[in-house]
Short mmCIF file of C-alpha atoms in Angstrom, two decimals:
data_model
loop_
_atom_site.label_atom_id
_atom_site.label_comp_id
_atom_site.label_asym_id
_atom_site.label_seq_id
_atom_site.Cartn_x
_atom_site.Cartn_y
_atom_site.Cartn_z
CA MET J 1 66.15 190.78 92.78
CA SER J 2 66.42 191.26 88.97
CA LEU J 3 68.70 189.04 86.71
CA LYS J 4 71.00 192.30 86.01
CA THR J 5 71.38 192.53 90.19
CA LEU J 6 71.91 188.70 90.16
CA GLN J 7 74.83 189.04 87.82
CA GLY J 8 76.20 192.01 90.06
CA LYS J 9 76.21 189.25 92.76
CA LEU J 10 77.79 186.85 90.75
CA LEU J 11 80.48 189.25 89.97
CA ALA J 12 81.41 190.36 93.23
CA SER J 13 81.49 186.50 94.47
CA LEU J 14 83.95 186.17 91.49
CA LEU J 15 86.22 188.81 92.68
CA ILE J 16 85.66 187.71 96.45
CA GLY J 17 87.18 184.21 95.53
CA LEU J 18 90.08 185.58 93.36
CA ALA J 19 91.25 187.75 96.25
CA VAL J 20 91.18 184.81 98.49
CA MET J 21 93.02 182.52 96.33
CA ILE J 22 95.63 185.97 95.79
CA VAL J 23 96.23 186.30 99.43
CA ILE J 24 96.21 182.91 100.21
CA GLY J 25 99.05 182.35 97.57
CA LEU J 26 100.97 185.60 99.29
CA VAL J 27 100.78 184.18 102.78
CA SER J 28 102.46 180.94 101.60
CA ASP J 29 104.98 181.47 98.47
CA VAL J 30 103.72 182.40 95.41
CA ARG J 31 106.69 180.94 93.35
CA GLU J 32 106.93 177.83 95.67
CA VAL J 33 102.78 177.92 94.56
CA ALA J 34 103.94 178.48 91.10
CA ARG J 35 106.24 175.38 91.17
CA ASP J 36 103.96 173.04 92.79
CA LEU J 37 101.24 173.52 89.46
CA GLY J 38 104.12 173.48 86.91
CA SER J 39 105.10 169.68 88.31
CA PHE J 40 101.37 168.68 88.63
CA GLN J 41 100.54 166.20 86.81
CA TRP J 42 97.75 168.10 84.74
CA ALA J 43 96.76 164.92 82.90
CA LEU J 44 94.89 163.83 86.20
CA MET J 45 92.77 167.17 85.57
CA PRO J 46 90.18 165.05 83.18
CA LEU J 47 89.91 162.31 86.00
CA ILE J 48 89.25 164.90 88.58
CA LEU J 49 86.58 167.05 86.63
CA GLY J 50 84.73 163.42 85.52
CA LEU J 51 84.60 162.65 89.51
CA THR J 52 82.93 166.26 89.42
CA LEU J 53 80.65 165.32 87.13
CA LEU J 54 79.45 162.47 88.71
CA ASN J 55 78.80 164.32 91.98
CA TYR J 56 76.82 166.78 89.78
CA LEU J 57 74.73 163.90 88.01
CA LEU J 58 74.24 162.00 91.65
CA ARG J 59 73.18 165.89 92.92
CA TRP J 60 70.92 166.04 90.09
CA ALA J 61 69.19 162.49 90.71
CA LYS J 62 68.43 164.31 94.06
CA TRP J 63 66.80 166.89 92.64
CA GLU J 64 65.03 164.78 90.29
CA TYR J 65 63.62 162.84 92.97
CA TYR J 66 62.62 165.50 95.14
CA LEU J 67 60.70 167.02 92.31
CA ARG J 68 59.08 164.21 91.56
CA PHE J 69 58.36 163.29 95.04
CA LEU J 70 56.55 166.82 95.52
CA ARG J 71 54.61 166.54 91.97
CA CYS J 72 56.25 169.74 90.96
CA GLY J 73 57.54 168.14 87.54
CA ASP J 74 55.06 168.26 85.13
CA GLY J 75 55.80 169.00 82.02
CA VAL J 76 59.05 169.30 82.80
CA ASN J 77 61.37 166.59 80.91
CA ALA J 78 64.90 165.28 82.09
CA PHE J 79 66.77 167.81 79.82
CA ASP J 80 64.98 170.68 81.09
CA SER J 81 65.26 169.62 84.81
CA GLY J 82 69.07 168.97 84.12
CA LEU J 83 69.34 172.45 82.66
CA ILE J 84 67.62 173.89 85.87
CA PHE J 85 69.89 172.45 87.88
CA THR J 86 72.85 172.73 86.67
CA SER J 87 72.00 176.89 86.25
CA GLY J 88 71.05 176.78 90.10
CA MET J 89 75.23 176.55 90.37
CA VAL J 90 75.87 179.76 89.42
CA MET J 91 74.43 180.40 93.10
CA ALA J 92 76.83 178.00 94.72
CA VAL J 93 78.49 181.22 95.65
CA THR J 94 75.83 182.49 98.05
CA PRO J 95 75.67 182.34 101.64
CA GLY J 96 75.00 178.19 102.44
CA LYS J 97 74.27 178.24 98.52
CA LEU J 98 70.90 178.94 99.44
CA GLY J 99 70.79 181.09 96.75
CA GLU J 100 70.27 177.74 94.32
CA VAL J 101 66.66 178.89 95.38
CA PHE J 102 66.61 180.20 92.16
CA LYS J 103 65.80 177.15 90.66
CA SER J 104 62.30 177.55 91.68
CA TYR J 105 62.00 180.20 90.17
CA LEU J 106 63.45 178.80 86.26
CA LEU J 107 60.88 175.86 87.38
CA ARG J 108 58.18 178.18 87.35
CA ARG J 109 58.92 179.83 83.91
CA VAL J 110 58.94 176.35 82.66
CA ASN J 111 55.45 174.89 84.41
CA GLY J 112 54.05 177.62 86.74
CA THR J 113 54.64 175.82 89.83
CA ALA J 114 54.57 178.10 92.29
CA VAL J 115 58.07 179.31 94.08
CA SER J 116 56.77 178.49 97.42
CA ARG J 117 55.91 175.56 96.69
CA SER J 118 59.36 174.28 94.96
CA ALA J 119 61.44 176.51 96.83
CA PRO J 120 61.79 174.00 100.34
CA ILE J 121 64.02 171.27 97.50
CA VAL J 122 67.11 173.84 98.01
CA LEU J 123 66.34 173.37 101.99
CA ALA J 124 66.74 169.67 101.91
CA GLU J 125 69.01 169.76 99.47
CA ARG J 126 70.86 171.87 101.92
CA LEU J 127 70.66 169.48 104.83
CA THR J 128 71.31 166.35 103.04
CA ASP J 129 74.65 167.74 102.15
CA GLY J 130 75.24 168.67 105.30
CA LEU J 131 74.52 165.25 106.73
CA ALA J 132 76.49 163.63 104.02
CA MET J 133 79.73 165.39 104.97
CA LEU J 134 79.23 165.14 108.69
CA LEU J 135 79.33 161.35 107.79
CA LEU J 136 82.39 161.36 105.30
CA MET J 137 83.97 163.73 108.20
CA GLY J 138 82.70 161.04 110.93
CA LEU J 139 85.23 158.38 108.91
CA GLY J 140 88.16 160.37 109.71
CA LEU J 141 87.50 161.50 113.12
CA THR J 142 90.20 159.58 114.50
CA LEU J 143 92.72 161.91 112.25
CA TYR J 144 91.87 164.53 113.53
CA PRO J 145 90.59 164.33 117.72
CA PRO J 146 90.39 168.65 117.82
CA ALA J 147 87.73 168.18 115.58
CA ARG J 148 85.98 165.74 117.57
CA PRO J 149 83.76 168.39 120.11
CA VAL J 150 82.56 170.46 116.68
CA PHE J 151 81.58 167.51 114.65
CA ALA J 152 78.98 166.37 117.99
CA LEU J 153 77.61 169.88 118.01
CA LEU J 154 77.03 169.91 114.10
CA VAL J 155 75.23 166.85 114.35
CA VAL J 156 73.19 167.35 117.56
CA GLY J 157 72.14 170.35 116.11
CA THR J 158 71.31 169.07 112.69
CA LEU J 159 69.11 166.26 114.03
CA VAL J 160 67.68 168.98 116.79
CA GLY J 161 66.67 170.64 114.17
CA ILE J 162 65.05 168.20 112.18
CA LEU J 163 62.71 167.03 115.09
CA ILE J 164 62.02 170.86 115.46
CA LEU J 165 60.47 170.65 111.93
CA GLN J 166 58.82 167.69 112.22
CA GLN J 167 56.26 169.01 114.80
CA ARG J 168 53.36 169.80 112.90
CA THR J 169 51.75 171.42 115.79
CA TRP J 170 54.17 174.37 116.89
CA SER J 171 55.04 175.35 113.39
CA LEU J 172 51.39 175.51 112.13
CA TRP J 173 50.83 177.36 115.59
CA LEU J 174 53.55 179.28 114.46
CA ILE J 175 52.68 180.22 110.77
CA ALA J 176 49.18 181.14 112.38
CA PHE J 177 50.63 183.42 114.85
CA ILE J 178 52.16 185.29 111.90
CA GLY J 179 48.99 185.49 110.07
CA ARG J 180 47.56 187.48 113.06
CA LEU J 181 50.09 190.34 112.76
CA PRO J 182 50.27 192.93 110.23
CA MET J 183 50.68 192.07 107.05
CA GLY J 184 50.56 188.91 107.84
CA GLU J 185 47.67 187.59 105.99
CA ARG J 186 49.68 187.80 102.72
CA ILE J 187 52.68 185.76 104.22
CA ALA J 188 51.12 182.93 106.14
CA PRO J 189 49.59 181.67 103.31
CA ARG J 190 52.86 181.39 101.50
CA LEU J 191 54.70 179.82 104.81
CA ALA J 192 51.93 177.34 105.07
CA THR J 193 52.86 175.90 101.56
CA ILE J 194 56.51 176.08 102.42
CA TYR J 195 56.11 174.17 105.24
CA GLU J 196 53.99 171.16 104.05
CA SER J 197 56.59 170.67 101.11
CA THR J 198 59.34 171.29 103.90
CA ILE J 199 57.36 168.31 106.05
CA GLN J 200 56.94 165.71 103.36
CA LEU J 201 61.02 166.06 102.58
CA LEU J 202 61.62 165.75 105.89
CA ASP J 203 59.94 162.48 106.05
CA TRP J 204 62.51 159.82 107.34
CA ARG J 205 62.53 157.51 104.55
CA VAL J 206 62.65 160.53 102.44
CA LEU J 207 65.13 161.89 104.43
CA LEU J 208 67.36 157.98 104.26
CA ILE J 209 67.75 157.65 100.45
CA ALA J 210 68.54 161.49 99.94
CA THR J 211 71.21 161.63 102.78
CA LEU J 212 72.76 158.09 100.68
CA ILE J 213 72.86 159.72 97.40
CA SER J 214 74.36 162.95 98.90
CA VAL J 215 77.20 160.61 100.41
CA VAL J 216 78.07 158.81 97.39
CA SER J 217 77.75 162.05 95.29
CA TRP J 218 79.97 163.73 97.69
CA GLY J 219 82.08 160.78 97.63
CA PHE J 220 83.47 161.54 94.25
CA GLU J 221 84.70 165.30 95.20
CA CYS J 222 86.80 163.10 97.94
CA LEU J 223 87.99 161.13 95.58
CA ALA J 224 88.75 164.07 93.31
CA PHE J 225 90.57 165.56 95.99
CA TYR J 226 92.67 162.59 96.75
CA TYR J 227 93.88 162.59 93.03
CA VAL J 228 94.71 166.30 93.30
CA LEU J 229 97.12 165.44 96.21
CA VAL J 230 98.44 162.36 94.14
CA GLY J 231 99.12 164.88 91.42
CA LEU J 232 101.01 167.09 93.67
CA GLY J 233 103.38 164.17 94.22
CA VAL J 234 101.83 162.86 97.64
CA GLU J 235 101.96 159.07 97.91
CA GLY J 236 98.99 157.60 97.20
CA THR J 237 97.74 154.87 100.13
CA TRP J 238 94.38 154.21 102.04
CA LEU J 239 95.71 156.47 104.41
CA LEU J 240 95.68 159.62 101.73
CA LEU J 241 92.46 158.69 100.97
CA LEU J 242 90.91 158.73 104.32
CA GLN J 243 92.95 161.72 105.05
CA ALA J 244 91.49 163.52 101.88
CA THR J 245 87.72 162.63 102.51
CA PHE J 246 88.11 164.12 106.46
CA ILE J 247 89.88 167.18 104.98
CA PHE J 248 87.33 167.92 101.93
CA ALA J 249 84.32 167.35 104.05
CA ALA J 250 85.53 169.06 106.60
CA SER J 251 86.57 172.20 105.22
CA THR J 252 83.50 172.03 102.79
CA LEU J 253 81.41 171.45 105.82
CA PHE J 254 83.19 174.53 107.55
CA GLY J 255 82.36 176.61 104.34
CA LEU J 256 78.66 175.53 104.81
CA VAL J 257 78.04 176.26 107.66
CA SER J 258 80.02 180.24 107.56
CA PHE J 259 77.35 181.13 105.61
CA LEU J 260 79.72 182.89 103.48
CA PRO J 261 79.35 183.11 100.06
CA GLY J 262 80.49 179.26 98.52
CA GLY J 263 82.64 179.29 102.05
CA LEU J 264 84.97 181.52 100.28
CA GLY J 265 87.95 182.23 102.83
CA VAL J 266 86.70 179.44 105.59
CA SER J 267 87.04 176.77 103.18
CA GLU J 268 90.49 177.37 101.69
CA VAL J 269 91.77 178.27 105.50
CA THR J 270 90.43 175.22 106.75
CA SER J 271 91.90 173.27 103.60
CA VAL J 272 95.00 174.21 103.86
CA GLY J 273 95.30 174.11 107.70
CA LEU J 274 94.58 170.39 107.50
CA LEU J 275 96.56 169.20 104.42
CA VAL J 276 99.57 170.75 106.47
CA ALA J 277 98.61 168.82 110.21
CA LEU J 278 97.56 165.90 108.50
CA VAL J 279 99.10 164.96 105.36
CA GLY J 280 102.86 166.91 106.52
CA VAL J 281 102.64 168.53 103.10
CA SER J 282 104.11 172.15 102.92
CA VAL J 283 101.71 175.35 103.49
CA ALA J 284 102.88 176.15 99.76
CA THR J 285 101.71 172.52 98.27
CA ALA J 286 98.78 172.62 100.89
CA THR J 287 97.68 175.97 98.87
CA THR J 288 97.81 174.57 95.56
CA ALA J 289 95.86 171.59 96.17
CA THR J 290 93.57 173.82 97.95
CA LEU J 291 93.23 176.42 94.52
CA LEU J 292 93.22 173.42 92.12
CA ILE J 293 90.12 171.10 94.14
CA ARG J 294 88.19 174.33 94.62
CA PHE J 295 88.58 174.93 90.74
CA GLY J 296 87.76 171.62 89.99
CA THR J 297 85.10 171.72 92.31
CA LEU J 298 83.38 174.83 93.21
CA TRP J 299 84.25 177.28 90.15
CA PHE J 300 84.10 174.47 87.64
CA GLY J 301 80.47 174.07 89.09
CA VAL J 302 79.99 177.94 88.59
CA LEU J 303 81.29 177.83 84.40
CA LEU J 304 78.80 175.25 84.15
CA GLY J 305 75.87 177.01 85.88
CA ILE J 306 76.50 180.08 83.64
CA LEU J 307 76.27 177.80 80.27
CA ALA J 308 73.32 176.00 81.29
CA LEU J 309 71.83 179.50 82.70
CA ALA J 310 72.28 181.09 78.92
CA TRP J 311 70.67 177.48 77.10
CA PHE J 312 67.91 178.15 79.37
CA GLY J 313 67.48 181.38 78.26
CA ARG J 314 67.25 180.52 75.27
CA ARG J 315 64.69 177.71 75.38
CA TYR J 316 62.47 179.43 77.87
CA PRO J 317 62.82 183.61 77.39
CA ALA J 318 61.64 185.97 79.67
CA HIS J 319 58.72 187.47 79.08
CA ASP J 320 58.57 191.11 79.89
CA HIS J 321 55.99 190.62 83.59
CA GLU J 322 59.46 188.14 84.20
CA ALA J 323 61.73 190.56 84.20
CA SER J 324 62.02 190.44 87.55
CA VAL J 325 62.36 187.25 89.89
CA GLY J 326 61.85 188.55 93.28
CA SER J 327 57.93 187.24 93.80
CA VAL J 328 57.40 184.23 95.61
CA ALA J 329 53.77 183.59 93.89
#
């Protein structure tokens, strides 16, 4: 995938996001949404964005933890690591955010680490983010019993997936089998490298530390959502904080597992529906809250990613042979 193709995909995702916002606004009431935006306490926006930045800071700390744990950070100082991590947020609008493997290509440009060695970090990040969202969502399951079967299914599916990946014998047998297939000789060594990194990151102690970091980091964005609702005139109570945590975690998680770019459409519809059902606000207010939190989290992160990527490009200009970022060597 060339950088030009990357720009095209990002533009397409931005247009999809804009379309989603327009459709949701039309389905509710554009005038009421505009009225809610006008009455929103905009003085709270710096706090909301600040909480989002705390989330990014802790997620960068998790990236750093993984990077040093796999010994992939040689020659990468904290500033460059932060640039790589932030640049990866450009890919938050890819299916399941797995496009953030782009960070591995940027890391290779800095210190030559093979993409197949560091790419599993993205998988581990998504896994621990998902576990954190499940834990945060679990705090409010009593508020919305219909979500319990889906919650149980996601928990069981996640744990089973982890256990399967930890079965080294099965995994190595599968890689060896692939190696015997046509063209498999080229793929199998890279798969073996990917698996070795993955199995290290799935050590229960590493998994526990990273998941705890994720719970705290995403908890800040749940708090940001709470202040969005307060800014729209909803009374700030402990119940509202619990509702905001459940709704934000559930909508983000459903968007993640939908594998749609950035969860676009799924996250928004889930958020609006749960706000109406649990908090009791109007569809227009629920829509406004959803648009504000998506701007303050997803699109704010994409904007920071674009700026960081431009800065990174100045510090580490691509050579002619690196014009394409498709190799995983």
